[in-house]
CSV table of C-alpha atoms in Angstrom, one decimal:
chain,number,residue,atom,x,y,z
A,1,UNK,CA,137.4,93.2,1.1
A,2,UNK,CA,135.7,89.8,1.3
A,3,UNK,CA,132.7,89.5,3.5
A,4,UNK,CA,130.0,87.0,4.2
A,5,UNK,CA,126.5,88.2,4.9
A,6,UNK,CA,123.7,86.0,6.3
A,7,UNK,CA,120.4,87.0,4.8
A,8,UNK,CA,117.2,86.2,6.7
A,9,UNK,CA,114.3,87.2,4.5
A,10,UNK,CA,111.7,86.1,7.0
A,11,UNK,CA,108.0,86.6,6.2
A,12,UNK,CA,105.8,88.8,4.1
A,13,UNK,CA,107.6,91.7,2.4
A,14,UNK,CA,110.8,90.7,4.1
A,15,UNK,CA,111.6,88.5,1.0
A,16,UNK,CA,111.1,91.4,-1.4
A,17,UNK,CA,113.1,94.1,0.5
A,18,UNK,CA,116.1,91.8,1.3
A,19,UNK,CA,116.2,90.8,-2.3
A,20,UNK,CA,116.6,94.4,-3.3
A,21,UNK,CA,119.2,95.1,-0.6
A,22,UNK,CA,121.3,92.2,-2.0
A,23,UNK,CA,121.2,93.8,-5.4
A,24,UNK,CA,122.4,97.1,-4.1
A,25,UNK,CA,125.1,95.5,-1.9
A,26,UNK,CA,126.3,93.6,-5.0
A,27,UNK,CA,126.5,96.8,-6.9
A,28,UNK,CA,128.5,98.4,-4.1
A,29,UNK,CA,130.8,95.5,-4.1
A,30,UNK,CA,131.4,95.7,-7.9
A,31,UNK,CA,131.8,99.5,-7.8
A,32,UNK,CA,134.3,99.6,-4.9
A,33,UNK,CA,136.1,96.3,-5.4
A,34,UNK,CA,134.6,94.2,-2.6
A,35,UNK,CA,133.5,90.5,-2.7
A,36,UNK,CA,130.2,90.0,-0.8
A,37,UNK,CA,128.9,86.5,-0.4
A,38,UNK,CA,125.2,86.0,0.7
A,39,UNK,CA,123.8,82.9,2.5
A,40,UNK,CA,120.1,82.8,3.1
A,41,UNK,CA,118.5,81.0,6.1
A,42,UNK,CA,115.2,80.7,7.8
A,43,UNK,CA,113.7,82.7,10.6
A,44,UNK,CA,110.1,83.6,11.8
A,45,UNK,CA,106.9,82.2,10.5
A,46,UNK,CA,108.3,80.4,7.5
A,47,UNK,CA,110.8,78.7,9.8
A,48,UNK,CA,108.0,77.5,12.0
A,49,UNK,CA,106.2,76.0,9.0
A,50,UNK,CA,109.3,74.2,7.7
A,51,UNK,CA,111.1,73.2,11.0
A,52,UNK,CA,108.7,73.7,13.9
A,53,UNK,CA,110.8,76.5,15.4
A,54,UNK,CA,111.1,80.2,14.7
A,55,UNK,CA,115.0,80.0,14.8
A,56,UNK,CA,116.5,76.7,13.6
A,57,UNK,CA,119.9,75.7,14.8
A,58,UNK,CA,121.0,75.7,11.2
A,59,UNK,CA,120.3,79.4,11.0
A,60,UNK,CA,122.4,80.2,14.0
A,61,UNK,CA,125.3,78.0,12.6
A,62,UNK,CA,125.2,79.9,9.3
A,63,UNK,CA,125.0,83.3,11.0
A,64,UNK,CA,127.9,82.4,13.3
A,65,UNK,CA,130.1,82.0,10.3
A,66,UNK,CA,129.3,85.3,8.7
A,67,UNK,CA,130.3,88.9,9.2
A,68,UNK,CA,126.8,90.4,9.6
A,69,UNK,CA,123.1,89.5,9.3
A,70,UNK,CA,120.6,91.3,7.1
A,71,UNK,CA,117.0,90.6,8.2
A,72,UNK,CA,113.7,91.3,6.4
A,73,UNK,CA,110.8,91.0,8.8
A,74,UNK,CA,108.9,88.3,10.7
A,75,UNK,CA,105.3,87.5,11.6
A,76,UNK,CA,101.9,87.6,10.0
A,77,UNK,CA,98.3,86.7,10.6
A,78,UNK,CA,99.0,83.0,10.1
A,79,UNK,CA,101.1,82.9,13.2
A,80,UNK,CA,99.4,85.7,15.2
A,81,UNK,CA,97.8,83.6,18.0
A,82,UNK,CA,99.3,85.0,21.2
A,83,UNK,CA,98.7,81.7,23.0
A,84,UNK,CA,100.7,79.6,20.5
A,85,UNK,CA,103.7,77.9,22.1
A,86,UNK,CA,105.9,78.9,19.1
A,87,UNK,CA,105.7,82.4,17.6
A,88,UNK,CA,107.8,84.2,14.9
A,89,UNK,CA,108.9,87.0,17.3
A,90,UNK,CA,110.5,84.5,19.6
A,91,UNK,CA,113.1,83.8,16.9
A,92,UNK,CA,114.0,87.5,16.7
A,93,UNK,CA,114.4,87.8,20.4
A,94,UNK,CA,116.4,84.7,20.6
A,95,UNK,CA,118.9,85.7,17.9
A,96,UNK,CA,119.5,89.1,19.5
A,97,UNK,CA,120.1,87.3,22.8
A,98,UNK,CA,122.3,84.6,21.3
A,99,UNK,CA,124.7,87.2,19.8
A,100,UNK,CA,124.4,89.6,22.7
A,101,UNK,CA,123.2,92.4,20.5
A,102,UNK,CA,122.3,94.7,23.3
A,103,UNK,CA,122.2,98.1,21.5
A,104,UNK,CA,119.7,98.9,18.8
A,105,UNK,CA,120.5,102.0,16.7
A,106,UNK,CA,117.6,103.6,14.9
A,107,UNK,CA,118.3,106.8,13.0
A,108,UNK,CA,115.3,108.9,12.0
A,109,UNK,CA,115.8,111.6,9.5
A,110,UNK,CA,113.2,114.0,8.1
A,111,UNK,CA,113.7,114.4,4.3
A,112,UNK,CA,112.5,117.8,2.9
A,113,UNK,CA,111.3,115.9,-0.2
A,114,UNK,CA,108.8,114.0,2.0
A,115,UNK,CA,107.7,116.8,4.3
A,116,UNK,CA,104.2,116.7,2.7
A,117,UNK,CA,103.7,113.1,3.7
A,118,UNK,CA,103.8,113.8,7.5
A,119,UNK,CA,100.9,115.2,9.5
A,120,UNK,CA,103.2,117.7,11.1
A,121,UNK,CA,103.9,121.3,9.9
A,122,UNK,CA,106.9,121.5,7.6
A,123,UNK,CA,108.7,123.9,9.9
A,124,UNK,CA,108.7,121.3,12.7
A,125,UNK,CA,110.6,118.9,10.5
A,126,UNK,CA,113.5,121.3,9.7
A,127,UNK,CA,116.9,119.8,10.8
A,128,UNK,CA,115.3,116.7,12.3
A,129,UNK,CA,118.0,114.1,12.5
A,130,UNK,CA,117.8,111.8,15.5
A,131,UNK,CA,119.7,108.7,16.5
A,132,UNK,CA,117.7,106.5,18.9
A,133,UNK,CA,119.7,104.0,20.9
A,134,UNK,CA,117.4,101.3,22.3
A,135,UNK,CA,118.5,98.7,24.9
A,136,UNK,CA,117.7,95.4,23.2
A,137,UNK,CA,118.2,92.4,25.5
A,138,UNK,CA,116.7,93.4,28.9
A,139,UNK,CA,113.6,94.9,30.4
A,140,UNK,CA,110.1,93.5,30.3
A,141,UNK,CA,110.6,91.7,27.0
A,142,UNK,CA,113.2,89.4,28.7
A,143,UNK,CA,112.4,89.6,32.4
A,144,UNK,CA,110.6,86.9,34.5
A,145,UNK,CA,107.0,86.4,33.4
A,146,UNK,CA,103.9,84.2,33.8
A,147,UNK,CA,103.0,83.5,30.2
A,148,UNK,CA,99.4,82.2,30.6
A,149,UNK,CA,98.6,83.9,33.8
A,150,UNK,CA,97.2,82.4,37.0
A,151,UNK,CA,93.4,82.5,36.6
A,152,UNK,CA,92.7,86.1,35.7
A,153,UNK,CA,96.2,87.5,36.2
A,154,UNK,CA,99.5,87.6,34.4
A,155,UNK,CA,102.8,89.5,34.8
A,156,UNK,CA,105.9,90.6,32.9
A,157,UNK,CA,108.9,91.9,34.9
A,158,UNK,CA,110.9,95.0,33.8
A,159,UNK,CA,114.3,93.8,35.1
A,160,UNK,CA,117.6,95.7,34.6
A,161,UNK,CA,121.1,95.5,36.2
A,162,UNK,CA,123.7,98.2,36.4
A,163,UNK,CA,126.0,96.5,33.9
A,164,UNK,CA,123.2,96.1,31.3
A,165,UNK,CA,122.3,99.8,31.5
A,166,UNK,CA,125.9,101.0,31.6
A,167,UNK,CA,127.0,99.1,28.5
A,168,UNK,CA,124.2,100.6,26.3
A,169,UNK,CA,124.7,104.0,27.9
A,170,UNK,CA,128.4,103.9,26.8
A,171,UNK,CA,127.2,103.2,23.2
A,172,UNK,CA,124.8,106.2,23.3
A,173,UNK,CA,127.4,108.6,24.8
A,174,UNK,CA,130.0,107.6,22.2
A,175,UNK,CA,127.5,108.2,19.5
A,176,UNK,CA,126.7,111.6,20.9
A,177,UNK,CA,130.4,112.5,20.9
A,178,UNK,CA,130.4,112.0,17.2
A,179,UNK,CA,127.4,114.1,16.6
A,180,UNK,CA,126.1,117.2,18.5
A,181,UNK,CA,127.4,116.1,21.9
A,182,UNK,CA,123.8,116.0,23.3
A,183,UNK,CA,122.1,113.0,24.8
A,184,UNK,CA,118.5,112.6,26.1
A,185,UNK,CA,117.9,109.6,28.3
A,186,UNK,CA,114.3,108.4,28.4
A,187,UNK,CA,112.8,106.6,31.5
A,188,UNK,CA,109.9,106.5,33.9
A,189,UNK,CA,111.9,107.1,37.1
A,190,UNK,CA,109.0,108.8,38.8
A,191,UNK,CA,107.1,105.5,39.0
A,192,UNK,CA,109.3,102.4,38.3
A,193,UNK,CA,112.2,101.2,40.5
A,194,UNK,CA,114.0,99.7,37.4
A,195,UNK,CA,113.9,103.1,35.8
A,196,UNK,CA,115.4,104.8,38.9
A,197,UNK,CA,118.3,102.4,38.6
A,198,UNK,CA,118.4,103.3,34.9
A,199,UNK,CA,118.6,107.0,35.5
A,200,UNK,CA,121.2,106.7,38.3
A,201,UNK,CA,123.4,104.4,36.1
A,202,UNK,CA,123.2,106.7,33.1
A,203,UNK,CA,124.2,109.6,35.3
A,204,UNK,CA,127.2,107.7,36.6
A,205,UNK,CA,128.3,106.8,33.0
A,206,UNK,CA,127.9,110.4,32.1
A,207,UNK,CA,130.9,111.2,34.4
A,208,UNK,CA,133.1,109.6,31.7
A,209,UNK,CA,131.8,111.9,29.0
A,210,UNK,CA,132.2,115.5,30.2
A,211,UNK,CA,131.9,116.9,26.7
A,212,UNK,CA,128.3,115.5,26.3
A,213,UNK,CA,125.3,117.4,27.7
A,214,UNK,CA,122.8,114.9,29.3
A,215,UNK,CA,119.0,115.4,29.8
A,216,UNK,CA,116.7,113.0,31.5
A,217,UNK,CA,113.1,113.0,30.1
A,218,UNK,CA,110.1,110.9,31.2
A,219,UNK,CA,108.8,108.7,28.5
A,220,UNK,CA,105.4,110.3,28.4
A,221,UNK,CA,106.8,113.7,28.0
A,222,UNK,CA,109.2,112.4,25.3
A,223,UNK,CA,106.3,111.1,23.2
A,224,UNK,CA,104.8,114.6,23.2
A,225,UNK,CA,108.1,116.4,22.5
A,226,UNK,CA,108.7,114.2,19.5
A,227,UNK,CA,105.6,115.6,17.9
A,228,UNK,CA,106.0,119.2,19.1
A,229,UNK,CA,109.7,119.9,19.0
A,230,UNK,CA,111.5,116.9,17.3
A,231,UNK,CA,114.5,119.0,16.2
A,232,UNK,CA,115.5,119.5,19.9
A,233,UNK,CA,116.6,115.8,20.0
A,234,UNK,CA,119.9,114.5,18.8
A,235,UNK,CA,120.8,111.1,20.4
A,236,UNK,CA,118.0,109.5,22.4
A,237,UNK,CA,118.7,106.6,24.8
A,238,UNK,CA,115.8,104.4,25.9
A,239,UNK,CA,115.1,101.0,27.5
A,240,UNK,CA,113.8,98.1,25.4
A,241,UNK,CA,110.0,98.6,25.5
A,242,UNK,CA,110.0,102.4,25.6
A,243,UNK,CA,112.5,102.5,22.7
A,244,UNK,CA,110.3,100.1,20.7
A,245,UNK,CA,107.3,102.4,21.1
A,246,UNK,CA,108.9,105.9,20.6
A,247,UNK,CA,110.8,104.9,17.5
A,248,UNK,CA,107.6,103.7,15.8
A,249,UNK,CA,106.1,107.0,16.8
A,250,UNK,CA,109.1,108.8,15.3
A,251,UNK,CA,108.5,107.2,12.0
A,252,UNK,CA,105.9,109.9,11.4
A,253,UNK,CA,108.8,112.4,11.2
A,254,UNK,CA,110.3,110.5,8.2
A,255,UNK,CA,107.0,110.1,6.4
A,256,UNK,CA,106.5,106.4,6.7
A,257,UNK,CA,107.6,103.4,8.8
A,258,UNK,CA,109.1,102.0,5.6
A,259,UNK,CA,111.8,104.7,5.7
A,260,UNK,CA,113.5,103.6,8.9
A,261,UNK,CA,116.5,101.4,9.2
A,262,UNK,CA,118.1,99.8,12.3
A,263,UNK,CA,121.3,98.2,13.5
A,264,UNK,CA,121.5,95.8,16.4
A,265,UNK,CA,125.1,95.6,17.7
A,266,UNK,CA,127.1,94.3,20.6
A,267,UNK,CA,130.6,94.6,21.9
A,268,UNK,CA,132.1,93.4,18.6
A,269,UNK,CA,131.7,94.4,14.9
A,270,UNK,CA,129.2,91.7,14.2
A,271,UNK,CA,125.6,93.0,14.0
A,272,UNK,CA,122.1,92.4,12.7
A,273,UNK,CA,120.5,94.9,10.4
A,274,UNK,CA,116.8,95.2,9.6
A,275,UNK,CA,114.2,97.8,8.7
A,276,UNK,CA,111.9,98.9,11.5
A,277,UNK,CA,108.7,97.9,9.7
A,278,UNK,CA,107.0,94.6,10.0
A,279,UNK,CA,106.1,91.9,7.4
A,280,UNK,CA,103.1,93.9,6.0
A,281,UNK,CA,101.2,90.8,4.8
A,282,UNK,CA,98.5,93.0,3.2
A,283,UNK,CA,100.9,94.1,0.5
A,284,UNK,CA,103.3,91.1,0.3
A,285,UNK,CA,104.0,89.9,-3.2
A,286,UNK,CA,102.5,93.1,-4.9
A,287,UNK,CA,105.7,95.0,-5.4
A,288,UNK,CA,104.5,97.9,-3.2
A,289,UNK,CA,106.9,97.6,-0.4
A,290,UNK,CA,109.2,100.5,0.3
A,291,UNK,CA,112.8,99.1,0.3
A,292,UNK,CA,114.3,102.3,1.8
A,293,UNK,CA,114.5,101.1,5.4
A,294,UNK,CA,116.3,97.9,4.3
A,295,UNK,CA,118.6,99.8,1.9
A,296,UNK,CA,119.6,102.2,4.7
A,297,UNK,CA,120.0,99.2,7.0
A,298,UNK,CA,122.4,97.8,4.5
A,299,UNK,CA,124.3,101.1,4.6
A,300,UNK,CA,124.5,100.7,8.4
A,301,UNK,CA,125.9,97.2,7.9
A,302,UNK,CA,128.6,98.6,5.7
A,303,UNK,CA,129.4,101.2,8.3
A,304,UNK,CA,129.3,99.3,11.6
A,305,UNK,CA,130.2,95.7,10.7
A,306,UNK,CA,132.4,96.1,7.7
A,307,UNK,CA,134.0,99.5,8.5
A,308,UNK,CA,133.2,100.8,5.0
A,309,UNK,CA,132.2,104.4,5.7
A,310,UNK,CA,132.6,105.8,2.2
A,311,UNK,CA,130.4,103.1,0.7
A,312,UNK,CA,127.8,103.6,3.5
A,313,UNK,CA,127.6,107.3,2.8
A,314,UNK,CA,127.4,106.7,-1.0
A,315,UNK,CA,124.4,104.4,-0.5
A,316,UNK,CA,122.7,106.9,1.9
A,317,UNK,CA,123.3,109.7,-0.6
A,318,UNK,CA,121.9,107.6,-3.4
A,319,UNK,CA,118.7,106.9,-1.5
A,320,UNK,CA,118.3,110.6,-0.8
A,321,UNK,CA,119.0,111.4,-4.4
A,322,UNK,CA,116.3,108.9,-5.5
A,323,UNK,CA,113.8,110.7,-3.2
A,324,UNK,CA,114.8,114.1,-4.5
A,325,UNK,CA,114.3,112.9,-8.0
A,326,UNK,CA,110.7,112.1,-7.2
A,327,UNK,CA,110.9,108.3,-6.9
A,328,UNK,CA,108.0,107.2,-4.7
A,329,UNK,CA,106.7,103.9,-3.5
A,330,UNK,CA,103.1,103.5,-2.6
A,331,UNK,CA,103.5,104.5,1.1
A,332,UNK,CA,105.1,107.9,0.3
A,333,UNK,CA,103.3,108.7,-2.9
A,334,UNK,CA,100.8,111.6,-3.0
A,335,UNK,CA,97.3,110.5,-2.2
A,336,UNK,CA,95.8,109.2,-5.4
A,337,UNK,CA,99.0,109.8,-7.2
A,338,UNK,CA,101.2,107.4,-9.1
A,339,UNK,CA,104.0,105.4,-7.6
A,340,UNK,CA,106.7,102.9,-8.7
A,341,UNK,CA,107.4,99.4,-7.6
A,342,UNK,CA,109.9,98.1,-5.0
A,343,UNK,CA,112.3,97.0,-7.7
A,344,UNK,CA,111.9,100.2,-9.7
A,345,UNK,CA,112.8,102.3,-6.6
A,346,UNK,CA,115.8,100.2,-6.0
A,347,UNK,CA,116.9,100.6,-9.6
A,348,UNK,CA,116.6,104.4,-9.2
A,349,UNK,CA,118.9,104.1,-6.2
A,350,UNK,CA,121.4,102.0,-8.1
A,351,UNK,CA,121.3,104.6,-10.9
A,352,UNK,CA,122.2,107.3,-8.4
A,353,UNK,CA,125.2,105.2,-7.2
């Protein structure tokens, strides 16, 4: 197979982790007889510095000519002024909207080898393997808003339509069919009108998936259950803002935010793949970043955009083998213990391949 991948390193540790992902994908290509071509482009803070915008037209042009996008991270203190007219995060929202990437898949798995790195009891982490499906192009992040406010007030509108909810619900139900046939839909239907529409629409879509059990859970209860009985979840569907929050909370289950990958997909095979973590400017350039989230995102790229299931599984198994062997970056090393660099961890994964 020949495939072109647009790489958007972004800011901070994004450059380091995407570099390592390219090394691993190149190794996968060599090992399985594929030809992967990488084209780098600008997004985020570095794009603002060089072009004045967080998502240059040239980046969109390059991405449109590729089979998938691999993204590092955007943002940092240099561009953190919330009143600035141009911010790094705007580029991320714009690229999702441009390609209609309405479903964000975020798997969270608890690895036995890392059980000691979470604040939860080890028995709570047994058999934790959750797939979060987050709606990505609607809700308060994209609804009508008054940016600067009017005097002492401002607003953001959580706006959803039936088609928006239905299309992401179908993604979640299909995912549940391929797993344990259990779906939990997260909302705040007891307070918000948009969430009552959400719950009603998910229920209507459920009629097409009689083999899947559906539960509706309020978001505040869900946050508690994730810490007290996480293994009870399998596929979790949530709107944009709630999904953003609960998946960061769920990183505790995996031992570190650096462990979590994600895939942003739409109606076609094209997708954007990125770790859940941010640009971590405090450790940028020090070789301390955990590349796991990006390597697992690369595995999702192989699976969802390129249809290479065997290669995706091989990469996921190699990452787990590296963890079992004791390979640890700074964020998952024992307190006061030794750790290896971003590149050394990646080499351990390549060795496992």
